[in-house]
CSV table of C-alpha atoms in Angstrom, one decimal:
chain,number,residue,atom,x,y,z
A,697,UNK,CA,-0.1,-53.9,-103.9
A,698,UNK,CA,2.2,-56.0,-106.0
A,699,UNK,CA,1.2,-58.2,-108.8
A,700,UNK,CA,0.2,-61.8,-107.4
A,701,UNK,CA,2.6,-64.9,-108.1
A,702,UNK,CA,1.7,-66.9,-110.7
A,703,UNK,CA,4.0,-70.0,-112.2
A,704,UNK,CA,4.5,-68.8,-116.1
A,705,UNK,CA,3.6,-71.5,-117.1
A,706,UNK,CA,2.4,-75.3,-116.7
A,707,UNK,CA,1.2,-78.3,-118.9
A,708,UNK,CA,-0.4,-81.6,-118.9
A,709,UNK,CA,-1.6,-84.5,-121.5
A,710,UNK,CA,-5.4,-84.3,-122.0
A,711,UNK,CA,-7.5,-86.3,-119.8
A,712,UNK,CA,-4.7,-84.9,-117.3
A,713,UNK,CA,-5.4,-82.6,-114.2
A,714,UNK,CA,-3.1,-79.4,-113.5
A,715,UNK,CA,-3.3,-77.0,-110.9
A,716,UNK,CA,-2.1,-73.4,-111.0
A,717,UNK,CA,-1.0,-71.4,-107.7
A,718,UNK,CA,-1.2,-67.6,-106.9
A,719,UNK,CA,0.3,-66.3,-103.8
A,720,UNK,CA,-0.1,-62.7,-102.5
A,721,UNK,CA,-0.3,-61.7,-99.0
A,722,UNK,CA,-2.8,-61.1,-96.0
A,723,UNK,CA,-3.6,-58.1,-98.0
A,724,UNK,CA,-5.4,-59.6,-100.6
A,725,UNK,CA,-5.6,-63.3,-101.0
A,726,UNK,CA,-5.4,-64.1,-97.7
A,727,UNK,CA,-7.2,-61.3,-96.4
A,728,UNK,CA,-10.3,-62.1,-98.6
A,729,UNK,CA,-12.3,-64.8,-100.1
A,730,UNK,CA,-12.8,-62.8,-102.9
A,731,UNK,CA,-10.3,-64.4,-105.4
A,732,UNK,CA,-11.4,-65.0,-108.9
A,733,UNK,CA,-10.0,-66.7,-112.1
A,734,UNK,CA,-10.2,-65.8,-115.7
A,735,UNK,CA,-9.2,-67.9,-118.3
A,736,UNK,CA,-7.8,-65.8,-121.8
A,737,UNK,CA,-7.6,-67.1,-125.2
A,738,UNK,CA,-5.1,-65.2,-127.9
A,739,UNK,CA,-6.5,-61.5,-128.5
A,740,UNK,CA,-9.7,-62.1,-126.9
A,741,UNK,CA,-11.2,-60.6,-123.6
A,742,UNK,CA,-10.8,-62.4,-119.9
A,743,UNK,CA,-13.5,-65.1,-119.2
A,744,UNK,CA,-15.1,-65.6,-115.2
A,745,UNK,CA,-14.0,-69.1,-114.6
A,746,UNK,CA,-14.1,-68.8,-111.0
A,747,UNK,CA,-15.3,-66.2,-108.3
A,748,UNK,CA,-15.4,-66.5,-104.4
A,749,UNK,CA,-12.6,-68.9,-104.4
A,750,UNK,CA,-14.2,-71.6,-105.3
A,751,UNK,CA,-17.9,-71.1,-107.2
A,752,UNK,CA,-18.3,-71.6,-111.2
A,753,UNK,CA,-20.3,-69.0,-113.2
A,754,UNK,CA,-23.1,-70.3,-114.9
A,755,UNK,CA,-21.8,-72.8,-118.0
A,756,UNK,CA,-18.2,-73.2,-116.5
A,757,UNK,CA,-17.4,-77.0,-116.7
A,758,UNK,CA,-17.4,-78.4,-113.0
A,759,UNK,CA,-14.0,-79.6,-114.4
A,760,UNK,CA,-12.3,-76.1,-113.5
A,761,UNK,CA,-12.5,-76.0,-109.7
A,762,UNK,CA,-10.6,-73.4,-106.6
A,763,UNK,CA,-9.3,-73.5,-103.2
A,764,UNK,CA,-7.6,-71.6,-100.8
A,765,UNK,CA,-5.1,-71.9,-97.9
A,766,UNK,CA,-3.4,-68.9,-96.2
A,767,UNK,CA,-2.1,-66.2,-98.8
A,768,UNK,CA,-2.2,-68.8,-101.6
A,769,UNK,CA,-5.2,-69.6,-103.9
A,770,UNK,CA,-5.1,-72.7,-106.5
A,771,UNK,CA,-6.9,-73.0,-109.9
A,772,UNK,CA,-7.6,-76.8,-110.6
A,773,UNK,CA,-8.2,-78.3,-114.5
A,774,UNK,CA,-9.3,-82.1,-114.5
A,775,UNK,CA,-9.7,-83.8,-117.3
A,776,UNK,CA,-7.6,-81.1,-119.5
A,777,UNK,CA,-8.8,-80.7,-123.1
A,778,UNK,CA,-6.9,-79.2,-125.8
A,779,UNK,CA,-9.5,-76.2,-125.9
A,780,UNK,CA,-8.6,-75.3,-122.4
A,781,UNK,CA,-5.0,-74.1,-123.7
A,782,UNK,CA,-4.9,-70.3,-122.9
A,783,UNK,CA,-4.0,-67.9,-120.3
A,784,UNK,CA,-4.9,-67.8,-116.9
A,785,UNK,CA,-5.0,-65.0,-114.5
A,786,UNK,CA,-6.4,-64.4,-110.8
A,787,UNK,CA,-7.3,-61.8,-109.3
A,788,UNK,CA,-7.9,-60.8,-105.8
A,789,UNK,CA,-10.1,-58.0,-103.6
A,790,UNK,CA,-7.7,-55.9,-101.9
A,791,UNK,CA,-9.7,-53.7,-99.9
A,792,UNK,CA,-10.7,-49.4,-100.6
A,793,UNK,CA,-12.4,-50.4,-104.4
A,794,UNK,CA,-8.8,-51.8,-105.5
A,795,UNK,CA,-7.8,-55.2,-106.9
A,796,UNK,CA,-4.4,-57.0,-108.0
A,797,UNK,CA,-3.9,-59.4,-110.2
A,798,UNK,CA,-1.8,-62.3,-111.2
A,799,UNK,CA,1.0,-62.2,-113.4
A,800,UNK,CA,-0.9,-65.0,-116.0
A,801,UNK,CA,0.1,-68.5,-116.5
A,802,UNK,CA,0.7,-70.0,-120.1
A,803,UNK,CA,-1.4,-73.6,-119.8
A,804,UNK,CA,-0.1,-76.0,-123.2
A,805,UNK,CA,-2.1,-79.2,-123.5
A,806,UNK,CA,0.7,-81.4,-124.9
B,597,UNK,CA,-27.6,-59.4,-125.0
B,598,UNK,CA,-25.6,-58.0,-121.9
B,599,UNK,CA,-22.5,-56.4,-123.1
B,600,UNK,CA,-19.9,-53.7,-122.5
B,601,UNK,CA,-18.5,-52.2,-125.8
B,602,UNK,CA,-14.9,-49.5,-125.6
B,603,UNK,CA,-14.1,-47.2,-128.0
B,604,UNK,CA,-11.7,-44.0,-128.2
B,605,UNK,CA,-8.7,-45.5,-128.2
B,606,UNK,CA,-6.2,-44.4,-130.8
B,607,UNK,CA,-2.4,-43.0,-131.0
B,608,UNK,CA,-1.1,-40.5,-128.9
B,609,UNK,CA,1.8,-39.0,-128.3
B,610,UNK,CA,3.5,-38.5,-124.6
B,611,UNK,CA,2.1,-36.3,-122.8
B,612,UNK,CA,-1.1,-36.4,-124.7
B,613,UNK,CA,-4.8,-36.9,-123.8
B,614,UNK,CA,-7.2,-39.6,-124.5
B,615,UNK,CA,-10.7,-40.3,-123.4
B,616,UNK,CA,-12.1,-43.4,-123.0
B,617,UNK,CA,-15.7,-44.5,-123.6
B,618,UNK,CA,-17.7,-48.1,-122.4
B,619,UNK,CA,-21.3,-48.5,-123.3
B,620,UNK,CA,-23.3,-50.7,-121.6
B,621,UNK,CA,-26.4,-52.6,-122.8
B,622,UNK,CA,-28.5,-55.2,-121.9
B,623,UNK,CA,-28.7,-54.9,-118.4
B,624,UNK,CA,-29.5,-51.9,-115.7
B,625,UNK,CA,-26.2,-50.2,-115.7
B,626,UNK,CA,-27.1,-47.9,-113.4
B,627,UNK,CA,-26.6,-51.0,-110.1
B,628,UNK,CA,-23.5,-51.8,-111.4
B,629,UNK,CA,-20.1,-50.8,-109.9
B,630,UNK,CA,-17.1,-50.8,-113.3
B,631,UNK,CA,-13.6,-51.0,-113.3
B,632,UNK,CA,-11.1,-50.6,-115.9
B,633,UNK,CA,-8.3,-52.8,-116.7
B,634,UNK,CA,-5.3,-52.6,-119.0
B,635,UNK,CA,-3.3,-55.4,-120.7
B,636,UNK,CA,0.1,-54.2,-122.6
B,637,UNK,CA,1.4,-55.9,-125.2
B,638,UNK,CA,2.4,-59.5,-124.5
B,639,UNK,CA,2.2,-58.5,-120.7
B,640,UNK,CA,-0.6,-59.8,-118.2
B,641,UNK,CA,-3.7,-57.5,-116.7
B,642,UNK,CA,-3.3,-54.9,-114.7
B,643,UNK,CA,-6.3,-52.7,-112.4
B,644,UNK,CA,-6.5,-49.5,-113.6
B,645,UNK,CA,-9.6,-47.7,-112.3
B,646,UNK,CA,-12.9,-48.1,-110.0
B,647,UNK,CA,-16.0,-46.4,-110.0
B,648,UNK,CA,-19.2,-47.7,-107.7
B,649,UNK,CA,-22.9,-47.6,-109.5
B,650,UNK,CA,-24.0,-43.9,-108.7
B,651,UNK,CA,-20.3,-42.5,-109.2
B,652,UNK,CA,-19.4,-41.1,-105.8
B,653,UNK,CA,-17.0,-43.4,-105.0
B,654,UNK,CA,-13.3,-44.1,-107.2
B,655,UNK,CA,-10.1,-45.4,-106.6
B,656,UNK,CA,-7.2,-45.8,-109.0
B,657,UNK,CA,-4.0,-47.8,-109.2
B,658,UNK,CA,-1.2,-45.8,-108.2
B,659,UNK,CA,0.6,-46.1,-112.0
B,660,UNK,CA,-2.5,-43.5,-112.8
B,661,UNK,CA,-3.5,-42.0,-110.2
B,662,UNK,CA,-3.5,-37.9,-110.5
B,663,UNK,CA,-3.1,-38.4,-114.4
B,664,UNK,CA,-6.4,-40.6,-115.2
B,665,UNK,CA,-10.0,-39.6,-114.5
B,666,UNK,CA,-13.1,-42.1,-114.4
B,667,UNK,CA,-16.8,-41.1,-114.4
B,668,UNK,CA,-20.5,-42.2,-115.5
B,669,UNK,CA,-23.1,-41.2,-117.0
B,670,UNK,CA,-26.1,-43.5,-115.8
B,671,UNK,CA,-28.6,-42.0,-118.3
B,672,UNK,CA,-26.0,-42.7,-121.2
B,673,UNK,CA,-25.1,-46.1,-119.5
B,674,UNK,CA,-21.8,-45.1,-120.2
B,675,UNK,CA,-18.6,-45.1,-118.0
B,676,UNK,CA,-15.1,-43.0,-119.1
B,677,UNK,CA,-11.9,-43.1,-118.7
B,678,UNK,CA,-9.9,-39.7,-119.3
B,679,UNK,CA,-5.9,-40.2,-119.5
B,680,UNK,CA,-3.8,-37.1,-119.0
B,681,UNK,CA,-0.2,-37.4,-119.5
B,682,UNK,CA,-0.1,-39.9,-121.5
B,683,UNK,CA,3.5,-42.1,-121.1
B,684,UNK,CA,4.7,-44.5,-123.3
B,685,UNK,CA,4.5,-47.3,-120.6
B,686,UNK,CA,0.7,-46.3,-120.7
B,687,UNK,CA,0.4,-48.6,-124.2
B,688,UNK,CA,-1.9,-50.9,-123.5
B,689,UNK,CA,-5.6,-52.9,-124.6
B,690,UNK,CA,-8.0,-51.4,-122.2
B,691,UNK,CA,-10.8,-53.3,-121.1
B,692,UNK,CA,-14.1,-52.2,-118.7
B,693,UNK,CA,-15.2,-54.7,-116.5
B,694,UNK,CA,-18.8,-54.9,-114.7
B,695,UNK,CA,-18.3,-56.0,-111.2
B,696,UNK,CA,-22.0,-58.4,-111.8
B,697,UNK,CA,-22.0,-60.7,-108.9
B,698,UNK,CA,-23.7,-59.7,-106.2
B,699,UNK,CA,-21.3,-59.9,-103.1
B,700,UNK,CA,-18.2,-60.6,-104.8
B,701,UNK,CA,-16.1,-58.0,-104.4
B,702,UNK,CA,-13.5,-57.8,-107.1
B,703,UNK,CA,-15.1,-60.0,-109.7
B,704,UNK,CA,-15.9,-58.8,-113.5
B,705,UNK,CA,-18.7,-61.1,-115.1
B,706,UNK,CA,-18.7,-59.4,-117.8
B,707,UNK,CA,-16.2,-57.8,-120.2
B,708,UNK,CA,-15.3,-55.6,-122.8
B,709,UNK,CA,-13.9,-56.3,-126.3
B,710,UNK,CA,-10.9,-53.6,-125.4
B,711,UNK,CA,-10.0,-50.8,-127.3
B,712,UNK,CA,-6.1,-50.1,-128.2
B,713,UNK,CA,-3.9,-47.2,-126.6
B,714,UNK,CA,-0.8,-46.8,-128.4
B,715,UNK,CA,1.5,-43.6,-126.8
B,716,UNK,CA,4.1,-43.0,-129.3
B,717,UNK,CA,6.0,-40.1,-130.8
């Protein structure tokens, strides 16, 4: 499986909403609703923002949301904040115990 | 406090060997399927390794397979990861990942602090 296709990178003013895509194929994304989202701060470890598509983990801000249509999945930030500056990567099932990931998108609050 | 913790990590040289350690705590390891996943330097994360709860089933990305190993040891709550062959495109923060919500395939609740693989001469 190749890596997913993530924009490198996007921005928005706080108070702002931004939305991130990642398109695979019917292999993974669109094969499963199994994506997830992680968001990734400068040398720290991934975060759960989003699993199933579209559920929040437990403490996740109902500001981060997810969707799906066809081999494409979409991250949504509302109300951006400068603390939600970091990287963001999704991640789908794609069958046999395996997984692929996004390529990571650089979010800047301007 | 649930937690995953790597160690082992170090500098190799091509062709070398390194194995791998995550200890779990806080929470029954033994019900948990983990996966291993890399990051290189400046690059995004990659899927290295699967292993289900009672170890009979694993699957590995094709950049490792026949060169990496994973196993558990459920009474250590431990899972490793042993690299043969070490290649310099190998360099990498490595990461395990608990696959913690039930039903959702491919989804790591919790992770790792990462330890550092460096393959140099």
């Amino acid at each position: 499986h190749s890596a997913l296709t993530q924009p490198r990178s996007v921005s928005g003013s706080p108070t702002q909403s931004v939305t991130i895509s990642c398109t695979g194929t019917s292999s993974d994304v669109g094969g499963y609703n199994y994506v997830s989202w992680y968001q990734q701060h400068p040398g720290k470890a991934p975060i759960l923002i989003i699993y199933d598509v579209n559920k929040r983990p437990s403490g996740v801000p109902d500001r981060f949301s997810g969707s799906k249509s066809g081999n494409t999945a979409s991250l949504t930030i509302s109300g951006l904040q400068a603390v939600d500056e970091a990287d963001y990567y999704c991640c789908s099932y794609a069958g046999s115990y395996t997984v692929v990931f996004g390529g990571g998108t650089r979010l800047t609050v301007l | 406090e649930v937690q995953l913790v790597e160690s082992g990590g170090g500098l190799v040289q091509p062709g070398g060997s390194l194995r791998l350690s995550c200890a779990a705590s806080g929470f029954t390891f033994s019900s948990y399927e983990i996966y291993w996943v890399r990051q290189a330097p400046g690059k995004g994360l990659e899927w290295v390794s699967y292993i289900s709860s009672n170890g009979n089933t694993r699957s590995y990305a094709d950049s490792v397979k026949g060169r990496f190993t994973i196993s558990r040891d459920n009474a250590k709550n431990s899972v490793y990861l042993l690299m043969n062959s070490l290649r310099a495109e190998d360099t990498a923060v490595y990461y395990c990942a608990r696959e913690g919500i039930v039903g959702a395939l491919g989804c790591f609740d919790i992770w790792g602090q990462g330890t550092m693989v460096t393959v140099s001469s």
